[in-house]
Amino acid sequence: MTTATLSLSELTAAATRAASVAAAASDEERAGWLHAVADALDANAAELVEIADSETRLGSVRLTSEVARTSGQLRLFARVVTEGSYLEAVIDHADPASTPPKPDLRRLLRPIGPVAVFSASNFPFAFSVAGGDTASALAVGCPVIVKAHSGHLRLSERTAEVVVEALHSSGAPEGLFALVSGREAGTALVQDPAIKAVGFTGSIPGGRALFDLAVSRPEPIPFYGELGSLNPVVITAAALAERSGGLAAGLAGSFTLGAGQFCTKPGLVFIPSGTGFAAELAEASKDKPTAAMLTTRIADAYPDGLRSVASVPNVDIVSGTVDQDATVDGAAPVVFSTSAANVLERADELLEECFGPTTLLIEYQDQDELSKVLAKVPGSLTATLHAQPGEDVSGLVEQLSSLAGRVLFDGWPTGVAVNWAQQHGGPYPATTSLFTSVGATAVRRFQRPVAYQDAPEEVLHPALREGNPLGIPRRVDGELVLP
């Protein structure tokens, strides 16, 4: 079974037909589809990892782990839909004696329809063809058409074959999943009337162009984009005094992990002025090896980004060099340093993401200056605080919470757990919506609420029927009722 020979219009027509079947399928049926895909990925892991390594050079250890994460995501979403609270079922019984009289109202979330998913370059499994966007959309009954990333095209095609075959063998409807490739196909996909939402992970320019297309359609659709993030880290004077060596080692490991190509890489680090932390970080970073980057385009852009930062007045190079050929030799770590006052003066130049193993130390004089410069930081996926027990950091935590979707304490942001509580999203440009793209509530992006007023029992979704045949959590007359 293949979709490679079908036109985009044929694929979206098939997805539209599949949408009604998938929406009507039970949660157990859709969970079965997800388990089938997860099992197929695990069964073909060795082959897929070999292809991925040849295209991305991320190494078999990292890629093998990523396959396991991807199949784990699929199984998590199978659990999400069978648990049932994802439907947000609410029942308010009629009350004719109230003023005004209240009708019987029953509300739940329904699948939005066919979804377009754009693969990311830096996670060729977990944020790609069978990644979290695809899994969360399929889980709630939305057909998916994936636009393959050019950086791992062969892997995308082979993964799609595995997914299609697994869905077919598990009884999923034809047209539930398909793959397209090429920039023109991606643009057309966003504009196709059959597509009802878009999931995207990539650059700010590319994502913003597609976002503008999505919202300017005759029928605008939601665009769930993850675009760019600086992920600020704040270190207090007390924390630095107690554990500067460990902080330097931890930061060096975090900003160089995966050649600095994680969306959660700490790109800005705020430290008290007049300390020796920059020298400690330089020492901790000096033996970090160069690493191949995902694509030639990304490798070519990395030195350009370094030179752009270095050209800003009053920016020092703490370690490394901007004169490097990341395409030939691999990307080498670079640490920059400047003052908070300089960032306040040149925010447009310094608060730009540089994709690769580099970070910028920003020295602040006092809490007032720290607060002012943090107010200039664009929305981020994460914000991290290193402080000592007993410090009053409540105001700082509140400010960090306003600029990021996940606030970490005494840790490092490179690592995103896939679970029920995760929030992987933040104010623009981190993401273009309020929702997460990782974790259980990622399904909410691909659902819309529908309320049924005075509906006969037989036409209601089982989640809204009086006897709760699904045995799921519901809110009834204002009270949360657990099965």
PDB file of N, CA and C in Angstrom, residues 8-54:
ATOM      1  N   LEU A   8      -1.805  15.504  -4.655  1.00  0.00           N
ATOM      2  CA  LEU A   8      -2.204  16.096  -3.394  1.00  0.00           C
ATOM      3  C   LEU A   8      -3.725  16.146  -3.259  1.00  0.00           C
ATOM      4  N   SER A   9      -4.398  16.486  -4.311  1.00  0.00           N
ATOM      5  CA  SER A   9      -5.861  16.542  -4.240  1.00  0.00           C
ATOM      6  C   SER A   9      -6.460  15.171  -3.965  1.00  0.00           C
ATOM      7  N   GLU A  10      -5.838  14.125  -4.509  1.00  0.00           N
ATOM      8  CA  GLU A  10      -6.314  12.771  -4.236  1.00  0.00           C
ATOM      9  C   GLU A  10      -6.048  12.384  -2.778  1.00  0.00           C
ATOM     10  N   LEU A  11      -4.894  12.809  -2.255  1.00  0.00           N
ATOM     11  CA  LEU A  11      -4.566  12.505  -0.864  1.00  0.00           C
ATOM     12  C   LEU A  11      -5.503  13.222   0.098  1.00  0.00           C
ATOM     13  N   THR A  12      -5.784  14.495  -0.166  1.00  0.00           N
ATOM     14  CA  THR A  12      -6.674  15.227   0.742  1.00  0.00           C
ATOM     15  C   THR A  12      -8.117  14.736   0.630  1.00  0.00           C
ATOM     16  N   ALA A  13      -8.504  14.310  -0.570  1.00  0.00           N
ATOM     17  CA  ALA A  13      -9.851  13.728  -0.716  1.00  0.00           C
ATOM     18  C   ALA A  13      -9.961  12.431   0.073  1.00  0.00           C
ATOM     19  N   ALA A  14      -8.901  11.611   0.022  1.00  0.00           N
ATOM     20  CA  ALA A  14      -8.896  10.361   0.787  1.00  0.00           C
ATOM     21  C   ALA A  14      -8.893  10.649   2.288  1.00  0.00           C
ATOM     22  N   ALA A  15      -8.157  11.693   2.685  1.00  0.00           N
ATOM     23  CA  ALA A  15      -8.125  12.067   4.101  1.00  0.00           C
ATOM     24  C   ALA A  15      -9.499  12.528   4.570  1.00  0.00           C
ATOM     25  N   THR A  16     -10.211  13.248   3.724  1.00  0.00           N
ATOM     26  CA  THR A  16     -11.551  13.706   4.070  1.00  0.00           C
ATOM     27  C   THR A  16     -12.499  12.521   4.267  1.00  0.00           C
ATOM     28  N   ARG A  17     -12.382  11.533   3.382  1.00  0.00           N
ATOM     29  CA  ARG A  17     -13.224  10.335   3.544  1.00  0.00           C
ATOM     30  C   ARG A  17     -12.864   9.580   4.810  1.00  0.00           C
ATOM     31  N   ALA A  18     -11.581   9.523   5.110  1.00  0.00           N
ATOM     32  CA  ALA A  18     -11.132   8.797   6.304  1.00  0.00           C
ATOM     33  C   ALA A  18     -11.533   9.513   7.584  1.00  0.00           C
ATOM     34  N   ALA A  19     -11.719  10.832   7.500  1.00  0.00           N
ATOM     35  CA  ALA A  19     -11.999  11.611   8.711  1.00  0.00           C
ATOM     36  C   ALA A  19     -13.285  11.167   9.399  1.00  0.00           C
ATOM     37  N   SER A  20     -14.317  10.924   8.614  1.00  0.00           N
ATOM     38  CA  SER A  20     -15.582  10.524   9.225  1.00  0.00           C
ATOM     39  C   SER A  20     -15.485   9.143   9.855  1.00  0.00           C
ATOM     40  N   VAL A  21     -14.726   8.258   9.213  1.00  0.00           N
ATOM     41  CA  VAL A  21     -14.552   6.906   9.762  1.00  0.00           C
ATOM     42  C   VAL A  21     -13.731   6.960  11.051  1.00  0.00           C
ATOM     43  N   ALA A  22     -12.651   7.752  11.021  1.00  0.00           N
ATOM     44  CA  ALA A  22     -11.787   7.848  12.203  1.00  0.00           C
ATOM     45  C   ALA A  22     -12.511   8.508  13.368  1.00  0.00           C
ATOM     46  N   ALA A  23     -13.353   9.511  13.071  1.00  0.00           N
ATOM     47  CA  ALA A  23     -14.102  10.188  14.135  1.00  0.00           C
ATOM     48  C   ALA A  23     -15.111   9.249  14.783  1.00  0.00           C
ATOM     49  N   ALA A  24     -15.669   8.362  13.980  1.00  0.00           N
ATOM     50  CA  ALA A  24     -16.673   7.425  14.502  1.00  0.00           C
ATOM     51  C   ALA A  24     -16.052   6.218  15.190  1.00  0.00           C
ATOM     52  N   ALA A  25     -14.763   5.990  14.978  1.00  0.00           N
ATOM     53  CA  ALA A  25     -14.102   4.837  15.579  1.00  0.00           C
ATOM     54  C   ALA A  25     -14.045   5.002  17.101  1.00  0.00           C
ATOM     55  N   SER A  26     -14.031   3.891  17.796  1.00  0.00           N
ATOM     56  CA  SER A  26     -13.930   3.941  19.255  1.00  0.00           C
ATOM     57  C   SER A  26     -12.515   4.313  19.676  1.00  0.00           C
ATOM     58  N   ASP A  27     -12.400   4.745  20.920  1.00  0.00           N
ATOM     59  CA  ASP A  27     -11.073   5.047  21.447  1.00  0.00           C
ATOM     60  C   ASP A  27     -10.185   3.812  21.423  1.00  0.00           C
ATOM     61  N   GLU A  28     -10.747   2.658  21.695  1.00  0.00           N
ATOM     62  CA  GLU A  28      -9.962   1.420  21.681  1.00  0.00           C
ATOM     63  C   GLU A  28      -9.453   1.108  20.277  1.00  0.00           C
ATOM     64  N   GLU A  29     -10.283   1.378  19.271  1.00  0.00           N
ATOM     65  CA  GLU A  29      -9.841   1.134  17.899  1.00  0.00           C
ATOM     66  C   GLU A  29      -8.674   2.050  17.536  1.00  0.00           C
ATOM     67  N   ARG A  30      -8.801   3.335  17.852  1.00  0.00           N
ATOM     68  CA  ARG A  30      -7.722   4.267  17.515  1.00  0.00           C
ATOM     69  C   ARG A  30      -6.464   3.946  18.320  1.00  0.00           C
ATOM     70  N   ALA A  31      -6.634   3.548  19.563  1.00  0.00           N
ATOM     71  CA  ALA A  31      -5.478   3.129  20.355  1.00  0.00           C
ATOM     72  C   ALA A  31      -4.792   1.933  19.711  1.00  0.00           C
ATOM     73  N   GLY A  32      -5.582   1.031  19.144  1.00  0.00           N
ATOM     74  CA  GLY A  32      -5.006  -0.121  18.444  1.00  0.00           C
ATOM     75  C   GLY A  32      -4.176   0.307  17.245  1.00  0.00           C
ATOM     76  N   TRP A  33      -4.633   1.323  16.530  1.00  0.00           N
ATOM     77  CA  TRP A  33      -3.854   1.818  15.392  1.00  0.00           C
ATOM     78  C   TRP A  33      -2.501   2.365  15.870  1.00  0.00           C
ATOM     79  N   LEU A  34      -2.528   3.124  16.965  1.00  0.00           N
ATOM     80  CA  LEU A  34      -1.290   3.702  17.478  1.00  0.00           C
ATOM     81  C   LEU A  34      -0.334   2.620  17.968  1.00  0.00           C
ATOM     82  N   HIS A  35      -0.865   1.622  18.653  1.00  0.00           N
ATOM     83  CA  HIS A  35       0.001   0.528  19.109  1.00  0.00           C
ATOM     84  C   HIS A  35       0.608  -0.214  17.921  1.00  0.00           C
ATOM     85  N   ALA A  36      -0.159  -0.387  16.857  1.00  0.00           N
ATOM     86  CA  ALA A  36       0.363  -1.078  15.682  1.00  0.00           C
ATOM     87  C   ALA A  36       1.526  -0.309  15.065  1.00  0.00           C
ATOM     88  N   VAL A  37       1.397   1.007  14.977  1.00  0.00           N
ATOM     89  CA  VAL A  37       2.491   1.826  14.434  1.00  0.00           C
ATOM     90  C   VAL A  37       3.702   1.764  15.351  1.00  0.00           C
ATOM     91  N   ALA A  38       3.481   1.865  16.666  1.00  0.00           N
ATOM     92  CA  ALA A  38       4.590   1.795  17.619  1.00  0.00           C
ATOM     93  C   ALA A  38       5.336   0.476  17.505  1.00  0.00           C
ATOM     94  N   ASP A  39       4.599  -0.626  17.427  1.00  0.00           N
ATOM     95  CA  ASP A  39       5.221  -1.946  17.304  1.00  0.00           C
ATOM     96  C   ASP A  39       6.011  -2.065  16.001  1.00  0.00           C
ATOM     97  N   ALA A  40       5.460  -1.487  14.930  1.00  0.00           N
ATOM     98  CA  ALA A  40       6.141  -1.562  13.632  1.00  0.00           C
ATOM     99  C   ALA A  40       7.434  -0.754  13.640  1.00  0.00           C
ATOM    100  N   LEU A  41       7.421   0.403  14.271  1.00  0.00           N
ATOM    101  CA  LEU A  41       8.652   1.191  14.371  1.00  0.00           C
ATOM    102  C   LEU A  41       9.710   0.436  15.155  1.00  0.00           C
ATOM    103  N   ASP A  42       9.322  -0.157  16.273  1.00  0.00           N
ATOM    104  CA  ASP A  42      10.290  -0.922  17.064  1.00  0.00           C
ATOM    105  C   ASP A  42      10.831  -2.110  16.275  1.00  0.00           C
ATOM    106  N   ALA A  43       9.959  -2.777  15.524  1.00  0.00           N
ATOM    107  CA  ALA A  43      10.391  -3.948  14.751  1.00  0.00           C
ATOM    108  C   ALA A  43      11.350  -3.571  13.635  1.00  0.00           C
ATOM    109  N   ASN A  44      11.226  -2.353  13.115  1.00  0.00           N
ATOM    110  CA  ASN A  44      12.082  -1.910  12.002  1.00  0.00           C
ATOM    111  C   ASN A  44      13.147  -0.915  12.452  1.00  0.00           C
ATOM    112  N   ALA A  45      13.391  -0.848  13.752  1.00  0.00           N
ATOM    113  CA  ALA A  45      14.282   0.176  14.297  1.00  0.00           C
ATOM    114  C   ALA A  45      15.682   0.127  13.709  1.00  0.00           C
ATOM    115  N   ALA A  46      16.251  -1.045  13.589  1.00  0.00           N
ATOM    116  CA  ALA A  46      17.633  -1.151  13.102  1.00  0.00           C
ATOM    117  C   ALA A  46      17.766  -0.576  11.699  1.00  0.00           C
ATOM    118  N   GLU A  47      16.845  -0.926  10.823  1.00  0.00           N
ATOM    119  CA  GLU A  47      16.880  -0.398   9.460  1.00  0.00           C
ATOM    120  C   GLU A  47      16.677   1.114   9.441  1.00  0.00           C
ATOM    121  N   LEU A  48      15.721   1.581  10.201  1.00  0.00           N
ATOM    122  CA  LEU A  48      15.413   3.009  10.218  1.00  0.00           C
ATOM    123  C   LEU A  48      16.571   3.819  10.790  1.00  0.00           C
ATOM    124  N   VAL A  49      17.209   3.321  11.833  1.00  0.00           N
ATOM    125  CA  VAL A  49      18.343   4.020  12.434  1.00  0.00           C
ATOM    126  C   VAL A  49      19.497   4.113  11.439  1.00  0.00           C
ATOM    127  N   GLU A  50      19.743   3.055  10.694  1.00  0.00           N
ATOM    128  CA  GLU A  50      20.826   3.079   9.707  1.00  0.00           C
ATOM    129  C   GLU A  50      20.577   4.155   8.647  1.00  0.00           C
ATOM    130  N   ILE A  51      19.347   4.238   8.169  1.00  0.00           N
ATOM    131  CA  ILE A  51      19.018   5.268   7.177  1.00  0.00           C
ATOM    132  C   ILE A  51      19.156   6.657   7.802  1.00  0.00           C
ATOM    133  N   ALA A  52      18.640   6.817   9.011  1.00  0.00           N
ATOM    134  CA  ALA A  52      18.678   8.117   9.677  1.00  0.00           C
ATOM    135  C   ALA A  52      20.107   8.584   9.907  1.00  0.00           C
ATOM    136  N   ASP A  53      20.975   7.674  10.299  1.00  0.00           N
ATOM    137  CA  ASP A  53      22.359   8.051  10.568  1.00  0.00           C
ATOM    138  C   ASP A  53      23.065   8.488   9.290  1.00  0.00           C
ATOM    139  N   SER A  54      22.742   7.854   8.186  1.00  0.00           N
ATOM    140  CA  SER A  54      23.376   8.230   6.922  1.00  0.00           C
ATOM    141  C   SER A  54      22.946   9.615   6.450  1.00  0.00           C
TER     142      SER A  54
END
